[in-house]
Coordinates of C-alpha atoms in Angstrom, one line a residue:
M1 CA -20.5 18.7 -50.9
L2 CA -19.8 15.5 -48.9
S3 CA -22.8 14.1 -47.1
R4 CA -21.0 14.2 -43.7
T5 CA -20.2 17.9 -44.3
A6 CA -23.9 18.6 -45.1
D7 CA -24.9 16.7 -42.0
S8 CA -22.6 18.6 -39.7
L9 CA -23.6 22.0 -41.0
Y10 CA -27.3 21.1 -40.8
W11 CA -27.1 19.9 -37.2
M12 CA -24.8 22.8 -36.1
G13 CA -27.7 25.1 -37.1
R14 CA -30.3 23.0 -35.3
Y15 CA -28.3 22.6 -32.1
V16 CA -27.6 26.3 -31.7
E17 CA -31.2 27.1 -32.3
R18 CA -32.3 24.5 -29.8
A19 CA -30.0 25.8 -27.1
E20 CA -31.3 29.3 -27.5
H21 CA -35.0 28.1 -27.4
T22 CA -34.4 26.1 -24.3
A23 CA -32.6 28.9 -22.4
R24 CA -35.3 31.3 -23.5
L25 CA -38.2 29.2 -22.1
L26 CA -36.4 28.8 -18.8
D27 CA -35.6 32.6 -18.7
V28 CA -39.3 33.5 -19.2
H29 CA -40.4 30.9 -16.7
L30 CA -38.1 32.3 -13.9
D31 CA -39.2 35.8 -14.7
L32 CA -43.0 35.2 -14.8
T33 CA -43.0 33.1 -11.6
L34 CA -41.0 35.6 -9.5
D35 CA -42.9 36.1 -6.2
Q36 CA -45.7 33.8 -7.4
P37 CA -47.3 31.1 -5.1
E38 CA -45.6 27.7 -5.4
K39 CA -48.7 26.1 -6.9
V40 CA -48.6 28.6 -9.8
V41 CA -44.8 28.0 -10.2
D42 CA -45.4 24.3 -10.4
Q43 CA -48.1 24.8 -13.0
R44 CA -45.8 27.0 -15.1
R45 CA -43.1 24.3 -14.7
Q46 CA -45.4 21.8 -16.4
Y47 CA -45.7 24.0 -19.4
V48 CA -42.0 24.3 -19.7
L49 CA -41.4 20.6 -19.5
A50 CA -44.2 19.9 -22.0
A51 CA -42.9 22.5 -24.4
L52 CA -39.4 20.9 -24.3
N53 CA -41.0 17.5 -24.9
M54 CA -39.8 16.2 -21.5
P55 CA -42.0 13.9 -19.3
V56 CA -44.3 16.2 -17.3
D57 CA -44.3 13.7 -14.4
H58 CA -40.5 13.6 -14.2
E59 CA -39.9 12.5 -10.6
T60 CA -36.6 14.3 -10.2
I61 CA -37.9 17.7 -11.2
E62 CA -39.7 19.0 -8.2
D63 CA -38.5 22.7 -8.2
D64 CA -36.9 25.3 -10.4
Y65 CA -33.4 24.3 -9.3
S66 CA -33.8 20.7 -10.5
L67 CA -35.6 22.0 -13.6
T68 CA -32.6 24.2 -14.4
D69 CA -30.1 21.5 -13.8
A70 CA -32.0 19.1 -16.1
I71 CA -32.6 21.3 -19.1
I72 CA -29.4 23.5 -18.9
F73 CA -26.5 21.4 -17.5
D74 CA -27.5 17.7 -17.6
E75 CA -25.2 16.2 -20.2
A76 CA -27.2 12.9 -19.9
N77 CA -30.1 14.9 -21.5
P78 CA -29.2 15.2 -25.2
D79 CA -31.5 18.3 -25.5
S80 CA -30.0 20.2 -22.6
V81 CA -28.4 23.5 -23.4
K82 CA -24.9 22.2 -22.5
S83 CA -25.4 19.1 -24.6
C84 CA -26.6 21.1 -27.6
I85 CA -23.6 23.5 -27.4
I86 CA -21.2 20.6 -27.1
S87 CA -22.8 18.9 -30.1
A88 CA -22.9 22.1 -32.1
R89 CA -19.2 22.7 -31.4
E90 CA -18.3 19.1 -32.3
N91 CA -20.1 19.4 -35.6
A92 CA -18.4 22.7 -36.3
R93 CA -15.0 21.1 -35.5
Q94 CA -15.7 18.5 -38.2
V95 CA -16.3 21.2 -40.9
R96 CA -13.7 23.8 -39.9
E97 CA -12.7 24.2 -43.5
Q98 CA -16.3 25.0 -44.5
I99 CA -17.1 27.7 -41.9
S100 CA -15.4 31.0 -41.2
S101 CA -12.8 31.4 -38.4
E102 CA -15.1 33.9 -36.8
M103 CA -17.9 31.3 -36.6
W104 CA -15.5 28.8 -35.0
N105 CA -14.2 31.3 -32.5
Q106 CA -17.7 32.4 -31.4
L107 CA -18.9 28.8 -31.0
N108 CA -15.8 27.8 -29.1
Q109 CA -16.1 30.8 -26.8
F110 CA -19.7 29.9 -26.4
Y111 CA -18.8 26.4 -25.4
L112 CA -16.1 27.5 -22.9
Y113 CA -18.4 29.9 -21.3
V114 CA -21.1 27.2 -20.6
A115 CA -18.5 24.6 -19.6
Q116 CA -17.1 26.7 -16.8
V117 CA -20.4 27.2 -15.1
N118 CA -22.3 24.6 -13.0
I119 CA -25.8 24.7 -11.5
D120 CA -24.6 25.8 -8.1
A121 CA -22.5 28.7 -9.4
M122 CA -25.4 29.8 -11.7
W123 CA -28.0 29.5 -9.0
S124 CA -26.0 31.4 -6.3
A125 CA -25.4 34.3 -8.7
E126 CA -28.0 35.6 -11.2
P127 CA -29.6 32.7 -13.1
Q128 CA -31.3 35.0 -15.6
E129 CA -28.1 36.8 -16.4
F130 CA -26.5 33.5 -17.4
L131 CA -29.6 32.6 -19.6
E132 CA -29.4 36.0 -21.3
Q133 CA -25.8 35.3 -22.1
I134 CA -26.8 32.0 -23.7
N135 CA -29.4 33.8 -25.9
E136 CA -27.0 36.5 -26.8
G137 CA -24.3 33.9 -27.7
A138 CA -26.7 32.2 -30.0
H139 CA -27.8 35.4 -31.7
L140 CA -24.2 36.5 -32.1
F141 CA -23.3 33.1 -33.7
H142 CA -26.2 33.5 -36.2
G143 CA -25.2 37.1 -37.0
I144 CA -21.5 36.1 -37.5
T145 CA -22.6 33.2 -39.7
D146 CA -24.7 35.5 -41.9
S147 CA -21.9 38.1 -42.1
T148 CA -18.8 36.0 -42.6
M149 CA -19.8 32.7 -44.3
N150 CA -20.2 32.5 -48.1
H151 CA -24.0 32.3 -48.8
G152 CA -23.5 29.1 -50.8
Q153 CA -24.6 25.6 -50.3
G154 CA -23.0 25.2 -46.9
W155 CA -24.7 28.3 -45.5
H156 CA -28.0 27.1 -46.8
F157 CA -27.6 23.8 -44.9
V158 CA -27.0 25.8 -41.7
E159 CA -30.1 27.9 -42.4
V160 CA -32.3 24.9 -43.2
G161 CA -31.2 23.3 -39.9
R162 CA -31.9 26.5 -38.0
F163 CA -35.4 27.0 -39.4
V164 CA -36.5 23.3 -39.2
E165 CA -35.7 23.5 -35.5
R166 CA -37.5 26.8 -35.1
V167 CA -40.7 25.6 -36.8
L168 CA -40.8 22.4 -34.7
A169 CA -40.1 24.3 -31.4
T170 CA -42.7 27.0 -32.1
I171 CA -45.4 24.5 -33.1
R172 CA -44.7 22.4 -30.0
N173 CA -44.9 25.5 -27.9
M174 CA -48.1 26.7 -29.4
S175 CA -49.7 23.2 -29.1
I176 CA -49.1 23.3 -25.3
Y177 CA -51.0 26.5 -24.9
F178 CA -53.8 26.1 -27.5
C179 CA -54.3 22.4 -27.2
P180 CA -53.0 21.4 -23.7
E181 CA -55.2 18.2 -23.3
G182 CA -52.9 15.2 -23.3
R183 CA -49.8 17.3 -23.0
I184 CA -50.4 18.9 -19.6
P185 CA -51.3 16.7 -16.5
E186 CA -55.0 16.4 -16.1
E187 CA -55.0 17.5 -12.5
T188 CA -53.2 20.7 -13.6
L189 CA -55.8 21.5 -16.2
K190 CA -58.7 20.8 -13.8
A191 CA -57.3 23.3 -11.3
P192 CA -56.3 26.4 -13.4
L193 CA -54.2 28.7 -11.3
L194 CA -52.5 30.9 -13.9
D195 CA -54.0 34.2 -14.8
E196 CA -55.2 34.0 -18.4
D197 CA -53.2 37.0 -19.5
L198 CA -50.1 35.7 -17.7
R199 CA -50.5 32.4 -19.6
W200 CA -50.7 34.0 -23.0
L201 CA -47.9 36.4 -22.1
G202 CA -45.8 33.4 -21.3
L203 CA -46.4 32.0 -24.8
L204 CA -45.6 35.2 -26.6
R205 CA -42.4 35.9 -24.6
S206 CA -41.2 32.3 -25.0
C207 CA -41.3 33.0 -28.8
T208 CA -39.7 36.5 -28.4
A209 CA -43.0 37.8 -29.7
F210 CA -44.5 40.1 -27.0
E211 CA -43.1 43.4 -28.1
A212 CA -43.6 42.7 -31.8
Y213 CA -47.2 41.5 -31.1
C214 CA -48.0 44.7 -29.2
K215 CA -46.8 46.8 -32.1
F216 CA -48.8 44.8 -34.6
Y217 CA -52.0 44.6 -32.5
T218 CA -52.2 46.1 -29.0
A219 CA -51.3 44.9 -25.5
T220 CA -54.7 43.2 -25.4
L221 CA -54.0 39.4 -25.5
K222 CA -56.6 37.7 -27.6
P223 CA -56.0 34.0 -28.4
E224 CA -57.1 34.5 -32.1
H225 CA -54.7 37.3 -32.5
I226 CA -51.9 35.4 -30.9
L227 CA -52.5 32.4 -33.1
D228 CA -52.6 34.6 -36.2
F229 CA -49.3 36.3 -35.2
L230 CA -47.4 33.2 -34.3
L231 CA -48.7 31.0 -37.0
I232 CA -49.1 33.0 -40.2
N233 CA -47.6 36.4 -39.8
P234 CA -45.2 36.6 -42.8
V235 CA -42.7 39.1 -41.4
F236 CA -42.2 38.1 -37.7
P237 CA -38.9 36.0 -37.5
H238 CA -40.3 33.4 -35.1
S239 CA -43.7 32.9 -36.7
V240 CA -44.2 29.5 -38.4
A241 CA -45.0 31.1 -41.8
F242 CA -41.8 33.2 -41.8
S243 CA -39.7 30.2 -40.6
V244 CA -41.2 27.9 -43.3
S245 CA -40.5 30.6 -45.9
M246 CA -36.8 30.7 -44.8
L247 CA -36.7 26.9 -44.8
H248 CA -38.1 26.9 -48.4
H249 CA -35.6 29.6 -49.4
G250 CA -32.7 27.5 -48.0
L251 CA -33.8 24.4 -49.8
E252 CA -34.2 26.3 -53.0
G253 CA -30.6 27.5 -52.7
I254 CA -29.4 23.9 -52.2
V255 CA -31.4 22.7 -55.2
D256 CA -30.0 25.4 -57.4
S257 CA -26.4 24.3 -56.5
T258 CA -26.9 20.6 -57.0
Y259 CA -28.8 20.2 -60.3
K260 CA -30.0 16.6 -59.4
P261 CA -33.6 15.4 -59.5
R262 CA -33.3 13.7 -56.2
S263 CA -32.5 17.0 -54.5
E264 CA -35.9 18.5 -55.2
R265 CA -37.9 16.1 -52.9
A266 CA -37.5 18.1 -49.7
Y267 CA -37.8 21.4 -51.6
R268 CA -41.1 20.5 -53.1
R269 CA -42.5 19.5 -49.7
A270 CA -41.4 22.8 -48.2
A271 CA -42.8 24.7 -51.2
R272 CA -46.2 23.2 -50.7
L273 CA -46.2 24.0 -47.0
N274 CA -45.0 27.5 -47.6
A275 CA -47.7 28.2 -50.2
E276 CA -50.4 26.9 -47.9
L277 CA -49.3 29.1 -45.0
Q278 CA -49.1 32.1 -47.2
Y279 CA -52.8 31.8 -48.0
A280 CA -54.0 30.5 -44.7
Q281 CA -56.7 32.5 -42.7
V282 CA -56.8 32.3 -39.0
D283 CA -60.6 32.2 -38.8
E284 CA -60.7 29.2 -41.1
I285 CA -58.0 27.4 -39.1
M286 CA -59.9 28.0 -35.8
E287 CA -63.1 26.6 -37.3
G288 CA -61.4 23.2 -37.8
D289 CA -59.4 21.1 -35.4
L290 CA -56.4 23.2 -34.4
D291 CA -54.6 20.3 -32.7
I292 CA -54.7 18.3 -36.0
Y293 CA -53.6 21.4 -38.0
L294 CA -50.6 22.1 -35.8
S295 CA -49.7 18.4 -35.7
D296 CA -49.8 18.2 -39.5
I297 CA -47.3 21.1 -39.8
S298 CA -45.0 19.3 -37.4
Q299 CA -45.3 16.0 -39.2
R300 CA -44.6 17.7 -42.6
C301 CA -41.5 19.3 -41.2
H302 CA -40.3 15.9 -40.1
Q303 CA -41.0 14.6 -43.6
I304 CA -38.9 17.5 -45.0
H305 CA -36.1 16.5 -42.6
D306 CA -36.4 12.8 -43.8
A307 CA -36.4 13.9 -47.5
L308 CA -33.3 16.1 -46.9
Y309 CA -31.5 13.1 -45.4
E310 CA -32.5 10.8 -48.2
S311 CA -31.3 13.3 -50.8
Y312 CA -28.0 14.5 -49.3
I313 CA -26.9 12.5 -46.4
T314 CA -28.0 8.8 -46.4
Y315 CA -28.6 8.5 -50.1
D316 CA -27.2 5.5 -52.2
V317 CA -24.0 6.7 -53.8
S318 CA -24.7 4.4 -56.8
S319 CA -27.7 6.6 -57.6
D320 CA -25.4 9.4 -58.6
E321 CA -23.9 7.1 -61.3
D322 CA -27.2 6.4 -63.1

């Protein structure tokens, strides 16, 4: 497979996942802050900005209208939902021959739906209805991809991109709630306004985990149970352990189809991380420095990304001739 094709498939998976994650965080925020005092709304807004790795003291984001405009419609923000969908569509356009026509049609319709809406039209109607359509569009794209694309090397690149993005987003989200120091403004932390259960509910719902968590435990929101569920649960699709397992599986599929020593670098790194998470115990993790532990997982995912690029996308062509 050509390196530019692998690159486009990988980033197509990442951008669709990123768009869904961003829309979900805003959807949860708007729902949980309904009829809440403005000080509580502002505090929740700080969590959303931090989870999306945006400056928490962004001067132009002073209410939910400006927050929505910045993270959904602002094309100057490369991580906004609109920017991500535009980028995903452009990557798909470059690999039309590698993906199914159903995938292209869904992504193109997804793009056209977002392109025809602006912040004023969304805000004057039902903002959450629009955000739900974004999430459903992303889910539909992933389902169509699994159902219509050959599960070969190209499909594995899409999956690797999807789950690299999911791990990084989930880890960043968890870090905001479990280790907020340095990520949330100090004045916000000194004046806690959010109800504790509402805060943990926000984390679970932003990871689409609340219902699954209640079925696994109960509706009682205990931090140690939430950490266990989001970090090392092997069967919940948005847990870190499950996502790393799928990332490992995708890289294994790529390795099996390349038969080149250089292709194993990213796979070996993912395999080690996968094995560690499979045998991790939440009580042992909580006894140590949780912030360092979560940061280490994030750093290792970035290393997997770098190794993937070195192996398949930016590698020296002459190395294939040795």
